[in-house]
């Protein structure tokens, strides 16, 4: 966890463009956006991958989706539509091993994603 970039953001050691924060999560703008709106939502608790989510984390994961909905409404993309994406492990495209949720919107998103 000492080397986790997202833990450093949570701890305030690395500056980020924070758009939402509460006692459970923090959300900030992605530094390499793939859409006009591209935010990351992360739990403050370090959980490396989706596979590492424990039963005790169920409320936290539900809260993350509530935050995604709130941000989409606040940013004016809820009605047009948006996407929430989570990658898991290397073959799934995960590059930072602290679970995080990409909130993408502001344009028509294609399917399949890649």
mmCIF file of C-alpha atoms in Angstrom:
data_model
loop_
_atom_site.group_PDB
_atom_site.id
_atom_site.type_symbol
_atom_site.label_atom_id
_atom_site.label_comp_id
_atom_site.label_asym_id
_atom_site.label_seq_id
_atom_site.Cartn_x
_atom_site.Cartn_y
_atom_site.Cartn_z
ATOM 1 C CA UNK A 1 0.000 0.000 0.000
ATOM 2 C CA UNK A 2 2.965 2.325 0.526
ATOM 3 C CA UNK A 3 3.542 2.398 -3.227
ATOM 4 C CA UNK A 4 -0.137 2.636 -4.223
ATOM 5 C CA UNK A 5 -0.727 5.872 -6.114
ATOM 6 C CA UNK A 6 -4.414 5.922 -5.166
ATOM 7 C CA UNK A 7 -3.605 5.466 -1.471
ATOM 8 C CA UNK A 8 -1.279 8.466 -1.821
ATOM 9 C CA UNK A 9 -4.128 10.495 -3.337
ATOM 10 C CA UNK A 10 -6.412 9.466 -0.459
ATOM 11 C CA UNK A 11 -3.688 10.490 2.031
ATOM 12 C CA UNK A 12 -3.249 13.881 0.315
ATOM 13 C CA UNK A 13 0.345 13.089 -0.692
ATOM 14 C CA UNK A 14 -0.442 13.483 -4.391
ATOM 15 C CA UNK A 15 -2.601 16.323 -5.697
ATOM 16 C CA UNK A 16 -5.563 15.479 -7.876
ATOM 17 C CA UNK A 17 -8.562 17.320 -9.256
ATOM 18 C CA UNK A 18 -11.037 16.088 -6.635
ATOM 19 C CA UNK A 19 -14.701 16.401 -7.567
ATOM 20 C CA UNK A 20 -16.251 14.482 -4.667
ATOM 21 C CA UNK A 21 -15.140 13.212 -1.289
ATOM 22 C CA UNK A 22 -16.772 11.734 1.778
ATOM 23 C CA UNK A 23 -15.664 9.411 4.570
ATOM 24 C CA UNK A 24 -15.746 6.323 2.302
ATOM 25 C CA UNK A 25 -14.696 7.391 -1.196
ATOM 26 C CA UNK A 26 -12.937 10.002 -3.234
ATOM 27 C CA UNK A 27 -13.598 10.888 -6.881
ATOM 28 C CA UNK A 28 -11.296 12.830 -9.161
ATOM 29 C CA UNK A 29 -10.705 13.605 -12.823
ATOM 30 C CA UNK A 30 -8.689 11.026 -14.763
ATOM 31 C CA UNK A 31 -5.332 12.440 -15.926
ATOM 32 C CA UNK A 32 -5.684 10.621 -19.288
ATOM 33 C CA UNK A 33 -9.366 11.068 -20.156
ATOM 34 C CA UNK A 34 -10.986 8.732 -22.675
ATOM 35 C CA UNK A 35 -14.197 10.783 -22.885
ATOM 36 C CA UNK A 36 -15.208 14.423 -22.325
ATOM 37 C CA UNK A 37 -16.118 13.401 -18.777
ATOM 38 C CA UNK A 38 -13.807 10.784 -17.291
ATOM 39 C CA UNK A 39 -13.656 10.557 -13.513
ATOM 40 C CA UNK A 40 -12.303 7.886 -11.210
ATOM 41 C CA UNK A 41 -14.154 6.841 -8.065
ATOM 42 C CA UNK A 42 -12.087 4.946 -5.506
ATOM 43 C CA UNK A 43 -12.717 3.652 -2.020
ATOM 44 C CA UNK A 44 -10.483 5.129 0.663
ATOM 45 C CA UNK A 45 -9.974 1.574 1.870
ATOM 46 C CA UNK A 46 -7.247 -0.197 -0.087
ATOM 47 C CA UNK A 47 -8.753 -3.165 -1.937
ATOM 48 C CA UNK A 48 -6.411 -4.389 -4.702
ATOM 49 C CA UNK A 49 -8.908 -5.996 -7.133
ATOM 50 C CA UNK A 50 -12.562 -6.926 -7.458
ATOM 51 C CA UNK A 51 -11.575 -10.448 -6.460
ATOM 52 C CA UNK A 52 -10.422 -9.051 -3.098
ATOM 53 C CA UNK A 53 -13.797 -7.559 -2.154
ATOM 54 C CA UNK A 54 -15.023 -9.122 1.088
ATOM 55 C CA UNK A 55 -18.562 -9.541 2.359
ATOM 56 C CA UNK A 56 -17.933 -6.626 4.738
ATOM 57 C CA UNK A 57 -17.311 -4.400 1.682
ATOM 58 C CA UNK A 58 -20.786 -4.783 0.147
ATOM 59 C CA UNK A 59 -22.099 -1.511 1.554
ATOM 60 C CA UNK A 60 -18.965 0.317 0.364
ATOM 61 C CA UNK A 61 -19.347 -1.000 -3.186
ATOM 62 C CA UNK A 62 -23.015 0.032 -3.269
ATOM 63 C CA UNK A 63 -21.982 3.473 -2.019
ATOM 64 C CA UNK A 64 -19.528 3.797 -4.909
ATOM 65 C CA UNK A 65 -22.364 3.275 -7.392
ATOM 66 C CA UNK A 66 -24.498 5.832 -5.557
ATOM 67 C CA UNK A 67 -21.602 8.317 -5.865
ATOM 68 C CA UNK A 68 -21.329 7.532 -9.596
ATOM 69 C CA UNK A 69 -25.014 8.317 -10.024
ATOM 70 C CA UNK A 70 -24.701 11.546 -8.028
ATOM 71 C CA UNK A 71 -21.712 12.733 -10.069
ATOM 72 C CA UNK A 72 -23.473 11.875 -13.358
ATOM 73 C CA UNK A 73 -26.478 13.943 -12.263
ATOM 74 C CA UNK A 74 -24.310 16.817 -11.006
ATOM 75 C CA UNK A 75 -22.307 16.845 -14.275
ATOM 76 C CA UNK A 76 -25.457 16.802 -16.431
ATOM 77 C CA UNK A 77 -24.799 13.479 -18.176
ATOM 78 C CA UNK A 78 -27.282 11.258 -16.338
ATOM 79 C CA UNK A 79 -30.133 11.722 -18.764
ATOM 80 C CA UNK A 80 -28.080 11.231 -21.954
ATOM 81 C CA UNK A 81 -26.250 8.253 -20.478
ATOM 82 C CA UNK A 82 -22.880 7.249 -19.133
ATOM 83 C CA UNK A 83 -20.773 4.206 -18.374
ATOM 84 C CA UNK A 84 -19.155 2.880 -15.198
ATOM 85 C CA UNK A 85 -16.229 0.522 -15.866
ATOM 86 C CA UNK A 86 -14.038 -1.506 -13.522
ATOM 87 C CA UNK A 87 -11.068 -3.494 -14.773
ATOM 88 C CA UNK A 88 -9.819 -6.539 -12.883
ATOM 89 C CA UNK A 89 -6.282 -7.912 -13.096
ATOM 90 C CA UNK A 90 -3.864 -7.789 -16.032
ATOM 91 C CA UNK A 91 -5.992 -9.417 -18.757
ATOM 92 C CA UNK A 92 -8.902 -7.205 -17.683
ATOM 93 C CA UNK A 93 -6.831 -4.059 -18.218
ATOM 94 C CA UNK A 94 -6.183 -3.146 -14.572
ATOM 95 C CA UNK A 95 -3.007 -1.083 -14.191
ATOM 96 C CA UNK A 96 -3.416 0.306 -10.663
ATOM 97 C CA UNK A 97 -4.073 -2.351 -8.046
ATOM 98 C CA UNK A 98 -6.530 -0.390 -5.915
ATOM 99 C CA UNK A 99 -10.073 -0.934 -7.146
ATOM 100 C CA UNK A 100 -11.372 2.034 -9.061
ATOM 101 C CA UNK A 101 -14.411 2.811 -11.128
ATOM 102 C CA UNK A 102 -14.202 4.831 -14.335
ATOM 103 C CA UNK A 103 -17.194 7.123 -14.863
ATOM 104 C CA UNK A 104 -17.309 8.005 -18.569
ATOM 105 C CA UNK A 105 -19.733 10.229 -20.421
ATOM 106 C CA UNK A 106 -20.263 13.317 -22.513
ATOM 107 C CA UNK A 107 -20.264 11.483 -25.848
ATOM 108 C CA UNK A 108 -21.792 8.416 -27.465
ATOM 109 C CA UNK A 109 -19.905 5.413 -26.119
ATOM 110 C CA UNK A 110 -19.353 2.403 -28.376
ATOM 111 C CA UNK A 111 -19.946 -1.278 -27.655
ATOM 112 C CA UNK A 112 -18.075 -3.515 -27.355
ATOM 113 C CA UNK A 113 -15.567 -1.317 -25.555
ATOM 114 C CA UNK A 114 -12.363 -3.017 -26.659
#
